[in-house]
Backbone as ProteinMPNN parsed JSONL, in Angstrom:
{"seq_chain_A": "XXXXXXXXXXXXXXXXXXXXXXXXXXXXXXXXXXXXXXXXXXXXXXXXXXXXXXXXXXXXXXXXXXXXXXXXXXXXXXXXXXXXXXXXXXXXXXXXXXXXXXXXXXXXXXXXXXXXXXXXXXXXXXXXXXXXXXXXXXXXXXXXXXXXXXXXXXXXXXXXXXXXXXXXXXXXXXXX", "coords_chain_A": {"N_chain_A": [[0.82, -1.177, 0.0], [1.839, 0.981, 0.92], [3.736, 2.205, -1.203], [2.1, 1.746, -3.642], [0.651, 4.485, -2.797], [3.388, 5.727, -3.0], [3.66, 5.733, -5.661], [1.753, 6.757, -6.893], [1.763, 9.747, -5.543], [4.046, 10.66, -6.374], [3.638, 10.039, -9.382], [1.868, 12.288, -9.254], [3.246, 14.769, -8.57], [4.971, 14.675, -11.225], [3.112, 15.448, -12.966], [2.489, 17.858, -12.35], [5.063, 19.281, -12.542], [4.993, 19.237, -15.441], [3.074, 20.495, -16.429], [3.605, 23.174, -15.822], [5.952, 23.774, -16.716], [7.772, 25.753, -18.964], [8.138, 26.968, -22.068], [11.303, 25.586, -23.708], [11.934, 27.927, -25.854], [9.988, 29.94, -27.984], [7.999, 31.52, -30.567], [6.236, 33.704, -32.828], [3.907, 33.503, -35.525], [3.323, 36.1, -37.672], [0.152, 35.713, -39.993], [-1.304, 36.183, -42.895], [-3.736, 37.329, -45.065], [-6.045, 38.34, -47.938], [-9.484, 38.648, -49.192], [-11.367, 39.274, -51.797], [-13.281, 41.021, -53.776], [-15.308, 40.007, -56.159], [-17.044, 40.658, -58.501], [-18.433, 43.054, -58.295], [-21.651, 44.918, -57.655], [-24.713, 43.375, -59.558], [-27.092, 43.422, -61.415], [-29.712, 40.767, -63.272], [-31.736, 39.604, -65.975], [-34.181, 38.229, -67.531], [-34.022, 38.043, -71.168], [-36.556, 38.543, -72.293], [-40.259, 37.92, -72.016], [-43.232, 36.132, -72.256], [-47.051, 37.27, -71.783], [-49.891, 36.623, -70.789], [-52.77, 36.165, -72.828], [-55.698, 38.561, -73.073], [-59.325, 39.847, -73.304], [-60.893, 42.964, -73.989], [-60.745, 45.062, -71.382], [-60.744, 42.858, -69.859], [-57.347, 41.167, -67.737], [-54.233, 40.686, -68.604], [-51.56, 38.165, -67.762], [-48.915, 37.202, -66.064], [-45.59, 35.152, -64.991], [-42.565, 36.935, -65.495], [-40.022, 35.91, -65.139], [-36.736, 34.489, -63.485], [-35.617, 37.054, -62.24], [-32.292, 38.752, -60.647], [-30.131, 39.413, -58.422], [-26.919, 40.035, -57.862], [-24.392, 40.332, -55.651], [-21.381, 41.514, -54.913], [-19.254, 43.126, -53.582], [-18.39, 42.395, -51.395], [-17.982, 44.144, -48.568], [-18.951, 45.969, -45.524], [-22.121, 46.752, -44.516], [-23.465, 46.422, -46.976], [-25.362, 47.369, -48.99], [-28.639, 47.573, -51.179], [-30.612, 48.642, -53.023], [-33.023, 47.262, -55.441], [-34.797, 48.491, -58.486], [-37.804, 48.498, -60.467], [-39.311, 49.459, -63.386], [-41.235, 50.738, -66.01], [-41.111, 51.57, -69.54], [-41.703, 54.519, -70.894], [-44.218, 54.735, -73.58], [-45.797, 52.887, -72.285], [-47.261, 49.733, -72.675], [-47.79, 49.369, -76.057], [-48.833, 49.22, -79.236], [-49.448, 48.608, -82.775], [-49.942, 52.242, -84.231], [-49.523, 53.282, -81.626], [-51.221, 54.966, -80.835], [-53.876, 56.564, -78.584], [-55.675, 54.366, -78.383], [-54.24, 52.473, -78.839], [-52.659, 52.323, -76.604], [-51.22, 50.959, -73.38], [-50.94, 52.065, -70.389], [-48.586, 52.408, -67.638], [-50.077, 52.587, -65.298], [-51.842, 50.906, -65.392], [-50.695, 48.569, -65.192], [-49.384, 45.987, -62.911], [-47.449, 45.26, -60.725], [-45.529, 42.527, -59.053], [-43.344, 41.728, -56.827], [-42.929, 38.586, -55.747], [-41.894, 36.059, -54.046], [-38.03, 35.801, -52.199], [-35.92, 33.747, -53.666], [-33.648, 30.943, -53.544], [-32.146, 32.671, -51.428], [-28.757, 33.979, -50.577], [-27.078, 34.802, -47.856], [-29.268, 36.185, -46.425], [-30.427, 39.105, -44.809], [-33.277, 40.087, -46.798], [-35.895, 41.873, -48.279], [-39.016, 42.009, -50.237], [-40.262, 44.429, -52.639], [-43.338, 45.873, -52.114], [-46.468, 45.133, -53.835], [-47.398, 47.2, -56.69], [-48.504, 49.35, -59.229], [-46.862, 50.298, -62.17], [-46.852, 52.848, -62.685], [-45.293, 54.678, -61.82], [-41.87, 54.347, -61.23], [-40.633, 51.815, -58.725], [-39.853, 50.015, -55.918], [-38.331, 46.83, -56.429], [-37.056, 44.355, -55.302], [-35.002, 44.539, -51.93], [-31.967, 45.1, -49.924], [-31.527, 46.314, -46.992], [-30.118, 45.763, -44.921], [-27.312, 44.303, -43.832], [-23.653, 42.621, -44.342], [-20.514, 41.683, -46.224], [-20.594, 39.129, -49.34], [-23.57, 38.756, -51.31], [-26.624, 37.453, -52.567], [-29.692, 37.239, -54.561], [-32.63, 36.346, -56.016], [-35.519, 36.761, -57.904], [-39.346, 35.919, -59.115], [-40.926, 37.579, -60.515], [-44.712, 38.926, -61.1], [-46.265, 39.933, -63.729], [-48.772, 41.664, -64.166], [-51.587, 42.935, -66.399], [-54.457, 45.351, -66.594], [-56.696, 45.385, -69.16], [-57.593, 48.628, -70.747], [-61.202, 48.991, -71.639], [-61.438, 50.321, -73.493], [-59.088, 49.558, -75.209], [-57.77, 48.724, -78.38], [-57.676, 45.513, -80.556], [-54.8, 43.847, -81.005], [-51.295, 42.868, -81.195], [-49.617, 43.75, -78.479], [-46.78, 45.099, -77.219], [-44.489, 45.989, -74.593], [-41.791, 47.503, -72.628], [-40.328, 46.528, -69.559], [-38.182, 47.316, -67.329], [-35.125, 46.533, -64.987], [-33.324, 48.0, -62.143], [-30.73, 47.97, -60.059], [-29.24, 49.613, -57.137]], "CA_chain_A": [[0.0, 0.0, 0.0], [2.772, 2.482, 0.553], [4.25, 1.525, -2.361], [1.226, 2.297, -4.553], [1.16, 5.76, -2.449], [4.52, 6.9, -3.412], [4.045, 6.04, -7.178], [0.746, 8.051, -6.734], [2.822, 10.834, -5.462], [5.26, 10.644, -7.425], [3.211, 10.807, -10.296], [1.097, 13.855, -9.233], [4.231, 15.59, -9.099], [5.494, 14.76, -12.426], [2.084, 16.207, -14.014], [2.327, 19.126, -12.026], [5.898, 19.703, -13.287], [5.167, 18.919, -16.653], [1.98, 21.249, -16.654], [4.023, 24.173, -14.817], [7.275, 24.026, -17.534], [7.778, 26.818, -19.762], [8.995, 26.035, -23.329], [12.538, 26.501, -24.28], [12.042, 28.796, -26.727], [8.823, 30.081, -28.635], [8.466, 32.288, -32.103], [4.848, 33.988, -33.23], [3.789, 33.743, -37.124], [1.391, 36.764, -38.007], [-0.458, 35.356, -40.942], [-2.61, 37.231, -43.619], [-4.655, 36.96, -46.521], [-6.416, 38.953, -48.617], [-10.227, 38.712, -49.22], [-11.288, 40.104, -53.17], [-14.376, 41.459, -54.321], [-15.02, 39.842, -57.586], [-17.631, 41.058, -59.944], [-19.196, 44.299, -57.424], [-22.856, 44.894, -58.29], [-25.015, 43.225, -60.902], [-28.506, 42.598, -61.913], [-30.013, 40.049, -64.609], [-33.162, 39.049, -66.174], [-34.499, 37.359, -69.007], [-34.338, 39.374, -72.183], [-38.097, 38.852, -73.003], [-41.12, 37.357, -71.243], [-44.969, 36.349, -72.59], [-47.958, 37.46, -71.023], [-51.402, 35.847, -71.273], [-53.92, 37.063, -73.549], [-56.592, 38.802, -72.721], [-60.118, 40.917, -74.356], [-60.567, 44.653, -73.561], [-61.711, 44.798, -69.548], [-59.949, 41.861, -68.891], [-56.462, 40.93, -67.741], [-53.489, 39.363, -68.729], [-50.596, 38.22, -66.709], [-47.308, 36.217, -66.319], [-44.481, 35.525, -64.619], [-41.594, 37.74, -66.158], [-38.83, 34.802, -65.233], [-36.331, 34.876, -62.271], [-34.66, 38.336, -61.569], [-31.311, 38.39, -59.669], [-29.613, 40.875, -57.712], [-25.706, 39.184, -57.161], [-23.723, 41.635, -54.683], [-20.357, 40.437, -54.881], [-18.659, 43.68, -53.736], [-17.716, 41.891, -50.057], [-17.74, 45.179, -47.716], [-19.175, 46.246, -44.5], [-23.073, 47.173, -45.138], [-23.391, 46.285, -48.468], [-27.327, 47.508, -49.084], [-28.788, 47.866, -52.181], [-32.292, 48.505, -53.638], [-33.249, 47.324, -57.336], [-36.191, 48.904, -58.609], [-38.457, 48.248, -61.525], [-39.84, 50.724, -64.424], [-42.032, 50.411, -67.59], [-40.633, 52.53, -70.322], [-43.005, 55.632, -71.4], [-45.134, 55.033, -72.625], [-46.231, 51.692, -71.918], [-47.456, 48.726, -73.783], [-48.329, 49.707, -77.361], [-49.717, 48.062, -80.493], [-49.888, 49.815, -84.073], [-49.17, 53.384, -84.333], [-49.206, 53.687, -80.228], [-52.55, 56.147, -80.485], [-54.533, 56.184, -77.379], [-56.594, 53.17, -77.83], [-53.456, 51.617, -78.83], [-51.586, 52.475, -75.829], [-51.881, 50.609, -72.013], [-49.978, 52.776, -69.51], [-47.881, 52.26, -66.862], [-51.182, 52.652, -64.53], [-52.871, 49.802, -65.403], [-49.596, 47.403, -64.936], [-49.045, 45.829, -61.564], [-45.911, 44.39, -60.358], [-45.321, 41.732, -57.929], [-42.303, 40.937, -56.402], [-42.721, 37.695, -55.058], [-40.666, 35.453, -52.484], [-37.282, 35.271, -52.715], [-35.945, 32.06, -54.169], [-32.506, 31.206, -53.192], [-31.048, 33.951, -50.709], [-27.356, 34.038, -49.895], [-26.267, 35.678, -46.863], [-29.983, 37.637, -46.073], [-31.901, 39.862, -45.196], [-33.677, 40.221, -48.641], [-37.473, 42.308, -48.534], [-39.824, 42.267, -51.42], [-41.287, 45.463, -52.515], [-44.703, 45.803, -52.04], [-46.932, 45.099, -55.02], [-48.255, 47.744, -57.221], [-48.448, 50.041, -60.634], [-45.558, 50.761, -62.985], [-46.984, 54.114, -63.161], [-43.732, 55.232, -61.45], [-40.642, 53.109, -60.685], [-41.075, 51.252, -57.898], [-38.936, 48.847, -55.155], [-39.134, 45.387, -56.395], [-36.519, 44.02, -53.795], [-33.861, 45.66, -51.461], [-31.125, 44.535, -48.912], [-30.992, 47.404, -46.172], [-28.699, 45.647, -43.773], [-25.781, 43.032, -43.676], [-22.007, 42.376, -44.372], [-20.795, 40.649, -47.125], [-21.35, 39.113, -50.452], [-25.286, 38.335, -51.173], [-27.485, 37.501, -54.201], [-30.97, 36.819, -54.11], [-33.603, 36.174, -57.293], [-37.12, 36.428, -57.593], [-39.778, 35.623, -60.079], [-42.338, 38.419, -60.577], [-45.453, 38.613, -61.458], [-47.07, 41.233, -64.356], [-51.003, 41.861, -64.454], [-52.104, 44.099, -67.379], [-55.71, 45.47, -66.732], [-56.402, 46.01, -70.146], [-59.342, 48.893, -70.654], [-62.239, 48.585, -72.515], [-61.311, 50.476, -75.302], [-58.485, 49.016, -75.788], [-58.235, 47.718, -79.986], [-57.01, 44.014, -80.387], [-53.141, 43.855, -81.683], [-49.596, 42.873, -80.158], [-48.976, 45.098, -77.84], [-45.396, 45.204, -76.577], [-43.984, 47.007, -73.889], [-40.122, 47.12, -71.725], [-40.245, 46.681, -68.016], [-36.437, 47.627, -66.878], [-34.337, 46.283, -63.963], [-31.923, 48.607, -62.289], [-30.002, 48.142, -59.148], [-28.107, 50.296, -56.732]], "C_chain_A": [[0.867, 1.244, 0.0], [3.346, 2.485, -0.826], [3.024, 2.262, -3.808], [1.391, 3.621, -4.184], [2.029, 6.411, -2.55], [4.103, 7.272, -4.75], [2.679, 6.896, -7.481], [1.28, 9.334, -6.715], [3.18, 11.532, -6.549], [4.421, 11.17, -9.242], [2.573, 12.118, -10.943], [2.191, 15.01, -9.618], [4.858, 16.022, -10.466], [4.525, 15.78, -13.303], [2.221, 17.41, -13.04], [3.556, 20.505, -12.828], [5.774, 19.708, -14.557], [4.046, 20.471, -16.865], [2.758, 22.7, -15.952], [5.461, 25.131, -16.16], [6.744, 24.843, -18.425], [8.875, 26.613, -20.854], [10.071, 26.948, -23.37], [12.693, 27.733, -24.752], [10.265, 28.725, -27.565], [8.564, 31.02, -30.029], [6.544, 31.983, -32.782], [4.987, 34.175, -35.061], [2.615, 34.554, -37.022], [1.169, 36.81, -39.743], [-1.363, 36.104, -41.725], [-2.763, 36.979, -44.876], [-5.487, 38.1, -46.989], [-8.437, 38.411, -49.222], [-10.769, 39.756, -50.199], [-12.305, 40.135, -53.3], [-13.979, 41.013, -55.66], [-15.757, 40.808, -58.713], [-18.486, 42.47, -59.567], [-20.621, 43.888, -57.762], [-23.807, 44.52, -59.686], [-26.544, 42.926, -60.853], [-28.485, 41.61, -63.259], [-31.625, 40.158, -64.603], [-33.427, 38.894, -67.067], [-34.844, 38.676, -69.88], [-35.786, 39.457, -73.031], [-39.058, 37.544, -72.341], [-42.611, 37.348, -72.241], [-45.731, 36.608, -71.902], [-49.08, 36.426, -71.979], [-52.196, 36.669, -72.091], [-54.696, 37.134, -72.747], [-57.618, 39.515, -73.598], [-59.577, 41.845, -73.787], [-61.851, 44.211, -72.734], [-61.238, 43.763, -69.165], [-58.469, 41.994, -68.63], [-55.445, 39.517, -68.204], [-52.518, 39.265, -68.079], [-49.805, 36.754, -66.832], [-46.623, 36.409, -65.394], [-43.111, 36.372, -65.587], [-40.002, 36.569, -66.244], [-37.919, 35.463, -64.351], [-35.481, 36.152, -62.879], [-33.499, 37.912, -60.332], [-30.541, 39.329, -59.544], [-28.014, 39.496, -57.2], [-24.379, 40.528, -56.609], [-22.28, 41.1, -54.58], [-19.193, 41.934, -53.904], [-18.311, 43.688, -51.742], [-16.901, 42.984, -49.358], [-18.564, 44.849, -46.288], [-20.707, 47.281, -45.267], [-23.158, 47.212, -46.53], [-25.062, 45.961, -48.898], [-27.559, 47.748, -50.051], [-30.54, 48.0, -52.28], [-32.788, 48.61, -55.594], [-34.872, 47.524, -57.152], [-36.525, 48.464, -60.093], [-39.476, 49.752, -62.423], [-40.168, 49.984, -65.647], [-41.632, 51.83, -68.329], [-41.931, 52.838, -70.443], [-43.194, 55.022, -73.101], [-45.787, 53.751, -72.312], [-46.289, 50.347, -72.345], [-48.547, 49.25, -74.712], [-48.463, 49.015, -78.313], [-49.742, 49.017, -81.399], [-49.183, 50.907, -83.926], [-49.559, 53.871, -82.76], [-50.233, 54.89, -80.204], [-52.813, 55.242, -79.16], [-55.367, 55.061, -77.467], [-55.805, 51.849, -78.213], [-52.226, 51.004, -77.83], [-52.158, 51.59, -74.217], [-50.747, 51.64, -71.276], [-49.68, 51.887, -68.216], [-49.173, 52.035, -65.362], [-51.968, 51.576, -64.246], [-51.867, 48.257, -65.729], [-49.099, 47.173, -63.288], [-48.093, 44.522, -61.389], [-45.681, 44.0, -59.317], [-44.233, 40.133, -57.645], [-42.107, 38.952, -56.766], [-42.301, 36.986, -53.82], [-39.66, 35.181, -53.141], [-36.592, 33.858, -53.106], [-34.295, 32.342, -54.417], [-31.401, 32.167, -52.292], [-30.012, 33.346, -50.207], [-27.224, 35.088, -48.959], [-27.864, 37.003, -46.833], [-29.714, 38.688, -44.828], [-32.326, 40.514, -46.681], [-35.148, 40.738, -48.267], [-37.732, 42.718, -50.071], [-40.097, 43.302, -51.392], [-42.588, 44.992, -52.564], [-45.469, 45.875, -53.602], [-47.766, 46.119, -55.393], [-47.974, 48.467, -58.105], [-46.951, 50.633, -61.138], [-45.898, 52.139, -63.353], [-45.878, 55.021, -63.009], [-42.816, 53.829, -61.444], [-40.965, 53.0, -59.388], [-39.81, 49.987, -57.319], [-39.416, 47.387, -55.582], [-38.346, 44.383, -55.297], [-35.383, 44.897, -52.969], [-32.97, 44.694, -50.42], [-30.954, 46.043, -48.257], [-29.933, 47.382, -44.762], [-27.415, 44.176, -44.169], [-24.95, 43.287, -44.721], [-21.9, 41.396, -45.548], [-21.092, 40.743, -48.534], [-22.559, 38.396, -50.395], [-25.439, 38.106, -52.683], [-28.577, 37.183, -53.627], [-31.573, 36.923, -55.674], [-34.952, 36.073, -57.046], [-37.921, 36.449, -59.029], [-40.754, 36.355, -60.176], [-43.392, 38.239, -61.487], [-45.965, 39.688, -62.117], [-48.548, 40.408, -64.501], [-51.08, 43.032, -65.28], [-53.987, 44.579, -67.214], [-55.882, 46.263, -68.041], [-58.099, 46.965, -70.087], [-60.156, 48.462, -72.022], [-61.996, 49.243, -73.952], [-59.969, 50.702, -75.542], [-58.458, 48.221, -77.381], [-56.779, 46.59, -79.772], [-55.312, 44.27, -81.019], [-52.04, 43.145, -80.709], [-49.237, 43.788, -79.016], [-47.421, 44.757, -77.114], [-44.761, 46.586, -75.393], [-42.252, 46.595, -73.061], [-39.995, 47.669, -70.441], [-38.641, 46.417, -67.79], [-36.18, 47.637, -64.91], [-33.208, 47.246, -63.559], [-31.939, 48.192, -60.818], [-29.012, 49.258, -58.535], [-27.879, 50.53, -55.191]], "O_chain_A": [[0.709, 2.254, -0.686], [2.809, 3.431, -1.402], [3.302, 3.102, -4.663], [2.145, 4.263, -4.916], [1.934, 7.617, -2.321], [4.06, 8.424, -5.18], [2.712, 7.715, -8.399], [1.293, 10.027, -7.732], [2.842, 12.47, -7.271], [4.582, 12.166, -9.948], [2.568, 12.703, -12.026], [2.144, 15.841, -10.524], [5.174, 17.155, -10.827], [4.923, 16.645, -14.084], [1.487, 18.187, -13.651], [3.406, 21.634, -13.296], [6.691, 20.371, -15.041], [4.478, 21.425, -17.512], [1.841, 23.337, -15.432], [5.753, 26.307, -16.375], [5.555, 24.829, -18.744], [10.042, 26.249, -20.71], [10.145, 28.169, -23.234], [13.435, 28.57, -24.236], [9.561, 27.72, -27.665], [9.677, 31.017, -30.556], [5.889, 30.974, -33.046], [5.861, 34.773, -35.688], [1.487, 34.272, -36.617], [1.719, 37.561, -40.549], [-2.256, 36.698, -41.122], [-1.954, 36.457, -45.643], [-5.57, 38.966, -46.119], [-8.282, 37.386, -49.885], [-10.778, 40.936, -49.85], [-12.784, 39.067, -52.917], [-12.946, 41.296, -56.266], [-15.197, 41.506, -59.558], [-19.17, 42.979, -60.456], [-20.87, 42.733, -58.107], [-23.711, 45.192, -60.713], [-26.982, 42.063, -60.091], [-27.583, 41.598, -64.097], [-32.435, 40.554, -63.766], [-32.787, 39.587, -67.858], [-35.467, 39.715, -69.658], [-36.069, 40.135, -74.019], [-38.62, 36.402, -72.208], [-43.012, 38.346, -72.84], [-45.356, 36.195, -70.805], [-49.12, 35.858, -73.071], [-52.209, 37.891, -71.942], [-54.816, 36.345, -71.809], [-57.157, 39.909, -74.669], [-58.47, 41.94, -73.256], [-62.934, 43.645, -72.885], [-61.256, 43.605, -67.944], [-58.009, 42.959, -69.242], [-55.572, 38.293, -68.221], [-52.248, 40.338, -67.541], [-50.02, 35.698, -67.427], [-46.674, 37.471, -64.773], [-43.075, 35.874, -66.712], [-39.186, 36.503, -67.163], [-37.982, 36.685, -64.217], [-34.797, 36.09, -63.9], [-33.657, 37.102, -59.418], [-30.239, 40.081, -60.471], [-28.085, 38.49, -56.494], [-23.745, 41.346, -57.276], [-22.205, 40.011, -54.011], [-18.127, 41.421, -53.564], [-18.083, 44.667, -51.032], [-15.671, 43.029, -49.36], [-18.803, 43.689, -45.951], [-20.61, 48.148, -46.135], [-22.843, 48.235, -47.139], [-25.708, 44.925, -49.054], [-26.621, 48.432, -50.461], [-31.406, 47.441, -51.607], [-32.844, 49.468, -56.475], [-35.733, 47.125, -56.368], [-35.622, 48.109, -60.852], [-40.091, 50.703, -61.94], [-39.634, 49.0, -66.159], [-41.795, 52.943, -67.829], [-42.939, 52.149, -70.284], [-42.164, 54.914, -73.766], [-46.865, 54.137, -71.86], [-45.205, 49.764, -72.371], [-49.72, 49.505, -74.44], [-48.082, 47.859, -78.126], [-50.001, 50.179, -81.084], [-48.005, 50.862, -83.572], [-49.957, 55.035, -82.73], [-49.948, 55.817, -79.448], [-52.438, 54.142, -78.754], [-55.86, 54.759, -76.381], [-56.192, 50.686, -78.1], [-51.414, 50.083, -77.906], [-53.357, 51.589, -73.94], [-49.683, 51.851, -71.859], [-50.34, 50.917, -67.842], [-48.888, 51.218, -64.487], [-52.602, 51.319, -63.222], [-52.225, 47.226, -66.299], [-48.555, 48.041, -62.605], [-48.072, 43.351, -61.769], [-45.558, 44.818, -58.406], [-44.159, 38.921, -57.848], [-41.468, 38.326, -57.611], [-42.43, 37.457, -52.689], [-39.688, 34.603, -54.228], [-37.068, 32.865, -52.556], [-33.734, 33.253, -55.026], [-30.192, 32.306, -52.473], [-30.11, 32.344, -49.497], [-27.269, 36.259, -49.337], [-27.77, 38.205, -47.083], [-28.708, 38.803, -44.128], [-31.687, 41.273, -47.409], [-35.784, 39.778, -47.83], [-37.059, 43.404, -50.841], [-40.32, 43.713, -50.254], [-42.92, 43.884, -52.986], [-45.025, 46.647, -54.453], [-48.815, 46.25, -54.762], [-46.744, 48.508, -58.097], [-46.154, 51.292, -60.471], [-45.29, 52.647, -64.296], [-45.548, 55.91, -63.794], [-43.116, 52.648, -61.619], [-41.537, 53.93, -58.82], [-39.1, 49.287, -58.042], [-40.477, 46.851, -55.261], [-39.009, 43.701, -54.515], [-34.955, 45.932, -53.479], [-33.379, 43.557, -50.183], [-30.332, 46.902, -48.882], [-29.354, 48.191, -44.036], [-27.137, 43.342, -45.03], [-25.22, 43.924, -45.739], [-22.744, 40.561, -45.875], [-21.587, 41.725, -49.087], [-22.705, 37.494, -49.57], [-24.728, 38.413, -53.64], [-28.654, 36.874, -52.438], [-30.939, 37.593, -56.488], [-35.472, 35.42, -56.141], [-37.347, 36.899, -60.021], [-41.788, 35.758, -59.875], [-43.245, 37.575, -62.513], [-46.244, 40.623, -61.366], [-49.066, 39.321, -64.758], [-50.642, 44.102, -64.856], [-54.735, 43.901, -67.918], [-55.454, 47.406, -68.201], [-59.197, 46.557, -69.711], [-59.825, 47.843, -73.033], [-62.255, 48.846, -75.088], [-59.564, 51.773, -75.995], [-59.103, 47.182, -77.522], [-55.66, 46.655, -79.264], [-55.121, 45.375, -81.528], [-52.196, 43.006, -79.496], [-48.279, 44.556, -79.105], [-47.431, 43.812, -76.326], [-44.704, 47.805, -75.56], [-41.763, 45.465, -73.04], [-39.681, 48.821, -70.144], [-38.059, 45.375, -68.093], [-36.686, 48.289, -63.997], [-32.252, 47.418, -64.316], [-33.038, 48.048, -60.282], [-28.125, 49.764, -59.223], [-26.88, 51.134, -54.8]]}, "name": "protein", "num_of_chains": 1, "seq": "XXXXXXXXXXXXXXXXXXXXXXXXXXXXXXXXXXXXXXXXXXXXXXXXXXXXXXXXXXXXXXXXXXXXXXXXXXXXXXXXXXXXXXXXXXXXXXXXXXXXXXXXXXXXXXXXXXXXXXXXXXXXXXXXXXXXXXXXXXXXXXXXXXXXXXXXXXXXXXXXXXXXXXXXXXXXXXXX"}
């Protein structure tokens, strides 16, 4: 029994010394790297979308196809807000007279949910008329690179005296 009790001892000691020693010698590496912004700010979006037909008094409507906001420009607050606009003067048909013309008034734009977010917070704008430009999404806080995409939705209320034709119009993406 003593016997076990020394090498008890004995061993406590050793870990005390061992845990107590202070290395020979020691030597700090200060390490660093570099962290690159690749491509800064960008939007996309499909270069042309169909809508549904409709008469005059009804609507037509579509998705437009995903939109994407990719933030690459890896800072400190890195907020952005892309907005949406219908060129003047709207969607036109023929020689763009008034019963050939739909305005910006009677086009409603809706966001969606985003689909795919990197690194949020990502808010939709709120849905409604291309009569002005308008928020379709924004990032107002966080660090970082982000992207986010969304798939909006156009509604044309077409009016009543509206005449039948093609009508074409160019809803524009900008970011900033």
């Amino acid at each position: 029994m003593r016997v076990r009790n020394a090498v008890i001892v004995c061993a406590g000691a050793m870990g005390a010394v061992v845990a107590t020693s202070v290395p020979a010698s020691a030597v700090d590496t200060v390490t660093t790297f570099t962290v690159t912004a690749t491509t800064g700010l960008t939007i996309s979006a499909p270069a042309n979308a169909t809508l549904s037909s409709a008469a005059p008094g009804g609507q037509a409507t579509g998705a437009l196809g995903n939109v994407t906001v990719n933030d690459q420009r890896s800072q400190l607050n890195t907020t952005w807000t892309a907005t949406v606009s219908l060129a003047a003067p709207g969607f036109t048909t023929g020689g763009g007279s008034t019963a050939e013309t739909i305005p910006g008034s009677n086009v409603t734009y809706d966001a969606g949910e985003a689909i795919n977010p990197v690194n949020p917070p990502f808010t939709p704008g709120s849905a409604g008329t291309l009569a002005a430009p308008r928020t379709a999404f924004a990032r107002a806080s966080g660090n970082g690179a982000n992207s986010v995409s969304w798939n909006p939705t156009l509604t044309v209320s077409v009016p009543a005296s509206s005449v039948s034709g093609d009508y074409q119009g160019t809803v524009t993406h900008s970011v900033a």
